Each structure stands twice: as structure tokens, then as C-alpha cells.
Amino acid sequence: MSLKDEVHQLHAQLCNGLADPIRILILYSLSGGAKHVNELTEEVNVPQPTISRHLKILRERALVRSERKGQYIHYSLADERVIDALDLLRAVMADNFKKHGQLADEVARGSSSK
Amino acid sequence: MSLKDEVHQLHAQLCNGLADPIRILILYSLSGGAKHVNELTEEVNVPQPTISRHLKILRERALVRSERKGQYIHYSLADERVIDALDLLRAVMADNFKKHGQLADEVARGSSSK
DNA sequence: TGCACATATTCGCAAAAGCGAATATGTGCA
DNA sequence: TGCACATATTCGCTTTTGCGAATATGTGCA
């Protein structure tokens, strides 16, 4: 595989890190400030091992950073621009719905800029 | 599933549309102007049925638009902001590499702004 | 040290994705 | 109509992904 293709491969993997509803919820949650795993578990409302599995994926793609603080491990966004990218895509989606007259309001609400 | 979760599901599907190297190549190629399938086949250098399968996915996610022009079908970006989002993520990736001193140059080259 | 809590990993499995090869559909033109 | 070209779909298969349940690891404190 050429070096250039490797870059596209990595670019795709980064995008793949965003391609799951739970991970999107985690990222938006972290955009409101660093949190530890239990807080995320409550906010996203899925079992703790599931959160940890998704956090591992986000870590592997360098989308989040983790830092141990005593007993807890604090997770934070690695780069705020990831939220910008998500918001852009959400806006694209909202416009599509507007064109087809469905769900547009709910999409517009609940973004990171709530 | 709640309506809000449905939105996150759709958001994730949109991101999933970007989560493949071939589709990323297709989108960047289309950012240089509308093209028909054979042109994409040559540029991306994969078999034609493969391109068509990926185009179907991009269509389903409303990332591209298709318009028949006689014998050909012209594909174009549905929304330029998708490229903005991809570029943002590529920049995030480039910065990560810069921190780890790998591949950063190649990542910076070959973006949509070539 | 040993217990309580926070977080991560493993396992087994069911569901989904991606691919090559073959084939089908659609369109223009002789 | 029938042929040539452009594009889409189907099929069989292998690989990957995601999940729940159980379990392991790591940390602070009595």
C-alpha cells in the first residue's frame, strides 16, 4: 500500500471513530468538560464496560485523552475541532431534513452549542 | 428508541459514510467538480462495481447527488461542508502526527486544497 | 494486607460490512 | 430493433464489529 493510501486509511479510521451513536454522545458530553468514566456511564446511560470499550476506540483514534486523577481517570477531548467537524456534519444533516421536511427541528436542537 | 437517539443514530450513519478510504477519495475527487462513474473509476483506480457500491452508500447518506446527463450519470457533492469537515479531521490527524513526529508532511499534502 | 470502588479486558456469539465475480438494467444510436 | 456502452445490483463468502456477561486490573484507604 502506498504512503498516500495509508493516509487515507488513517483518515477513514478517524472518521470511523465518529461513526457510532454512543461515541458521538461521549464526545459531545466531553465537549462540556472533562469527565470520568462513571459520569459518562450515567450521562450516556449504557453499561460501564460498554463505555470503556468505546473509550478505547476513541483513545486509539486519538480523539480523547485520558489522565489518571487518583482513583478516577479523567477523559477529555483531544482536539476541540472534532466537535466542529461533528457540528458541521450535523448541520449538513439538518439541511437535508429541511429539504425533505422531517425532523429538522430536533436535529437543530441538542447540538454542542446548546 | 427516542427521537433524540434517532438523531444520533443518523448522525453516526452520516459519519460512517466517511469511514472508508475509497469513499474519502471519491468525495475529494468530487470536490474538484462533478464527475461520472468512469472518471471516478479511473481516478480512484478500483473496479467499476466497487465504485458504484460506494456511490450507493454516499447517496443513501445524502453525501452526493446524482444527475443523469444522457448516457452518463454525473455525481457531485451534495454539500461542500462535508469537505470542510473532512479537512478539519485531517488537520486534527496531522497535528497528532506532528506531536508524534510521523508522516505529518504527507498528511498535510494531498488535501482538498491542493 | 485486604476491602471497596473505578476502570479495563476477555470471551463467545450474532449481526453487519466489504469484496470479487458475474449479471442485470438503462440509454443512445445505427 | 439490436448492439455498444455506462452504471447498478446480486450472490457467496470471509472478515469485522458490537454486545452482554463475566472477570481481571489498578488505586486508595482502613
XYZ file of C-alpha atoms (C1' of nucleotides) in Angstrom:
288
model
C 0.000 0.000 0.000
C 1.367 3.429 -0.886
C 2.088 6.000 1.766
C -0.649 8.222 0.387
C -3.165 5.435 0.651
C -2.079 4.833 4.217
C -3.022 8.402 4.985
C -6.477 7.882 3.558
C -6.744 4.703 5.536
C -5.965 6.590 8.736
C -8.309 9.399 7.762
C -11.047 6.794 7.339
C -10.273 5.242 10.697
C -10.567 8.622 12.326
C -13.971 9.080 10.715
C -14.896 5.596 11.793
C -14.239 6.666 15.363
C -17.169 9.068 14.969
C -19.430 6.515 13.327
C -21.310 5.317 16.385
C -24.137 6.990 18.323
C -22.656 6.153 21.705
C -19.284 7.599 20.761
C -20.948 10.738 19.449
C -22.747 11.120 22.759
C -19.470 10.635 24.610
C -17.696 13.271 22.538
C -20.467 15.824 22.934
C -20.554 15.101 26.630
C -16.815 15.685 26.904
C -17.163 18.940 24.986
C -18.778 20.230 28.184
C -15.612 19.464 30.149
C -13.523 16.505 31.251
C -15.362 13.647 32.927
C -14.547 10.306 34.438
C -15.993 7.024 33.294
C -18.820 6.779 35.797
C -20.077 10.224 34.898
C -20.107 9.213 31.256
C -21.844 5.969 32.112
C -24.634 7.921 33.772
C -24.928 10.561 31.091
C -24.962 8.193 28.185
C -26.889 5.580 30.100
C -25.198 2.402 28.938
C -23.297 -0.235 30.946
C -19.839 0.719 32.153
C -17.943 -1.933 30.152
C -19.613 -0.649 27.009
C -18.431 2.869 27.756
C -14.915 1.600 28.357
C -14.883 -0.280 25.084
C -15.934 2.834 23.211
C -13.409 4.928 25.093
C -10.713 2.542 23.994
C -11.677 3.103 20.364
C -11.704 6.862 20.860
C -8.291 6.636 22.519
C -6.865 4.545 19.692
C -8.004 7.174 17.188
C -6.546 9.905 19.396
C -9.954 11.547 19.723
C -9.811 11.685 23.501
C -7.107 11.920 26.120
C -7.119 10.173 29.471
C -5.415 11.246 32.657
C -5.479 9.467 35.937
C -6.539 11.578 38.919
C -6.219 9.365 41.950
C -8.839 6.698 41.805
C -10.582 8.164 38.796
C -9.491 8.504 35.198
C -10.493 11.765 33.606
C -11.293 11.751 29.926
C -11.216 14.879 27.813
C -11.417 15.856 24.173
C -8.067 15.596 22.436
C -8.990 18.363 19.995
C -11.971 20.700 20.026
C -12.039 20.728 16.238
C -13.550 17.266 16.327
C -16.688 18.879 17.736
C -16.560 21.484 14.995
C -16.468 18.695 12.434
C -19.376 16.912 14.110
C -21.375 20.129 14.200
C -20.675 20.715 10.521
C -21.965 17.276 9.671
C -24.976 17.760 11.903
C -25.743 20.978 10.056
C -25.468 19.177 6.736
C -27.883 16.596 8.050
C -30.282 19.245 9.324
C -30.352 20.937 5.940
C -31.103 17.661 4.271
C -34.053 17.174 6.557
C -35.208 20.699 5.959
C -35.308 19.902 2.269
C -37.380 16.838 2.997
C -39.326 18.460 5.793
C -38.612 15.906 8.518
C -37.110 16.039 11.979
C -35.246 19.235 11.201
C -36.121 20.920 14.484
C -34.949 18.089 16.668
C -31.681 17.871 14.752
C -31.058 21.575 15.220
C -31.650 21.283 18.956
C -29.286 19.344 21.160
C -26.093 20.143 19.302
C -22.920 21.009 21.171
C -23.913 24.668 21.243
C -26.927 24.040 23.423
C -35.738 4.395 20.617
C -36.287 8.046 21.458
C -36.393 10.672 18.776
C -33.217 12.221 20.134
C -31.416 8.910 19.897
C -32.621 8.527 16.337
C -30.877 11.764 15.522
C -27.638 10.477 16.961
C -28.120 7.291 15.024
C -28.451 9.256 11.799
C -25.517 11.462 12.734
C -23.454 8.305 13.207
C -24.579 6.925 9.872
C -23.501 10.115 8.193
C -20.076 9.793 9.797
C -19.988 6.171 8.780
C -20.389 7.313 5.188
C -16.989 8.965 5.553
C -15.376 5.988 7.235
C -13.830 4.336 4.198
C -10.704 5.280 2.242
C -12.342 4.764 -1.138
C -15.279 6.965 -0.218
C -12.943 9.656 1.059
C -11.108 9.561 -2.253
C -14.402 9.813 -4.109
C -15.518 12.820 -2.080
C -12.238 14.660 -2.512
C -12.323 13.877 -6.195
C -15.824 15.316 -6.474
C -14.726 18.428 -4.608
C -12.873 19.264 -7.831
C -16.119 19.206 -9.774
C -18.841 16.792 -10.847
C -17.710 13.560 -12.477
C -19.281 10.486 -13.936
C -18.637 6.974 -12.746
C -15.953 6.036 -15.241
C -13.932 9.115 -14.386
C -14.122 8.182 -10.719
C -13.192 4.611 -11.538
C -10.020 5.839 -13.219
C -9.116 8.394 -10.580
C -9.633 6.119 -7.624
C -8.359 3.094 -9.505
C -10.736 0.411 -8.288
C -13.198 -1.745 -10.283
C -16.330 -0.030 -11.504
C -18.804 -2.146 -9.467
C -16.886 -1.230 -6.358
C -17.214 2.457 -7.135
C -20.926 2.017 -7.733
C -21.386 0.259 -4.432
C -19.640 3.071 -2.594
C -21.610 5.670 -4.521
C -24.790 3.991 -3.388
C -23.721 4.364 0.226
C -22.834 8.008 -0.320
C -26.204 8.556 -1.985
C -28.070 6.905 0.865
C -26.344 9.222 3.326
C -27.132 12.197 1.076
C -23.437 12.994 0.750
C -23.544 13.094 -3.039
C -26.122 13.909 -5.653
C -26.534 12.158 -8.987
C -27.941 13.554 -12.182
C -28.296 11.750 -15.441
C -26.779 13.507 -18.426
C -27.636 11.391 -21.424
C -25.703 8.185 -21.254
C -23.653 9.265 -18.257
C -24.622 9.897 -14.679
C -22.887 12.856 -13.133
C -22.098 12.705 -9.447
C -21.446 15.808 -7.392
C -21.027 16.770 -3.761
C -24.344 17.321 -2.027
C -22.802 19.826 0.357
C -19.355 21.421 0.307
C -19.286 21.492 4.094
C -18.616 17.778 4.067
C -15.193 18.588 2.624
C -14.707 21.196 5.338
C -15.434 18.541 7.925
C -13.025 16.101 6.295
C -10.334 18.769 6.163
C -10.874 19.559 9.819
C -10.417 15.929 10.732
C -7.375 15.673 8.509
C -5.888 18.651 10.301
C -6.569 17.012 13.640
C -4.809 13.924 12.371
C -1.866 15.931 11.060
C -1.412 17.613 14.430
C -1.444 14.272 16.149
C 1.309 13.082 13.886
C 3.250 16.245 14.432
C 3.176 15.516 18.134
C 4.482 12.038 17.464
C 6.732 13.116 14.627
C 5.416 10.770 11.968
C 4.010 11.197 8.484
C 2.925 14.754 9.175
C 4.213 16.091 5.871
C 2.413 13.573 3.732
C -0.808 14.182 5.629
C -0.532 17.916 5.057
C -0.036 17.388 1.328
C -2.806 15.998 -0.825
C -5.717 17.561 0.993
C -8.611 19.111 -0.875
C -6.766 22.431 -1.124
C -4.095 21.039 -3.431
C -2.613 -6.539 53.920
C -7.272 -6.652 52.431
C -11.517 -4.466 51.123
C -14.217 -1.242 48.186
C -14.536 1.178 44.308
C -13.123 2.670 39.386
C -11.895 1.130 35.068
C -10.352 -2.230 31.518
C -10.283 -6.632 29.149
C -11.696 -11.247 27.559
C -14.885 -14.454 25.580
C -18.463 -16.299 22.700
C -21.543 -15.206 19.524
C -24.818 -12.920 16.375
C -25.057 -9.296 13.038
C -23.113 -6.460 9.596
C -19.608 -4.847 6.110
C -16.735 -5.301 2.214
C -15.167 -7.590 -1.858
C -14.674 -10.032 -6.439
C -17.183 -12.114 -9.958
C -21.000 -12.426 -12.501
C -25.016 -10.377 -14.137
C -28.750 -7.126 -14.745
C -30.628 -2.573 -16.077
C -30.719 1.618 -18.544
C -29.602 4.727 -22.505
C -28.170 6.288 -27.186
C -27.613 5.317 -31.750
C -27.155 2.732 -36.264
C -34.999 -3.464 -33.020
C -30.449 -4.642 -31.619
C -25.813 -3.510 -30.378
C -22.424 -0.933 -27.501
C -21.510 1.420 -23.677
C -22.447 3.299 -18.781
C -23.974 2.156 -14.418
C -26.244 -0.717 -10.812
C -27.295 -4.939 -8.362
C -26.939 -9.716 -6.692
C -24.531 -13.597 -4.745
C -21.456 -16.195 -1.938
C -18.105 -15.637 1.086
C -14.746 -14.028 4.547
C -13.711 -10.542 7.866
C -15.034 -7.274 11.074
C -17.908 -5.205 14.561
C -20.717 -4.798 18.573
C -22.753 -6.613 22.575
C -23.718 -8.831 27.280
C -21.763 -11.319 30.812
C -18.128 -12.421 33.372
C -13.763 -11.322 35.007
C -9.374 -9.004 35.584
C -6.510 -4.974 36.835
C -5.490 -0.856 39.236
C -5.877 2.504 43.149
C -6.896 4.444 47.798
C -7.755 3.670 52.397
C -8.834 1.363 56.940
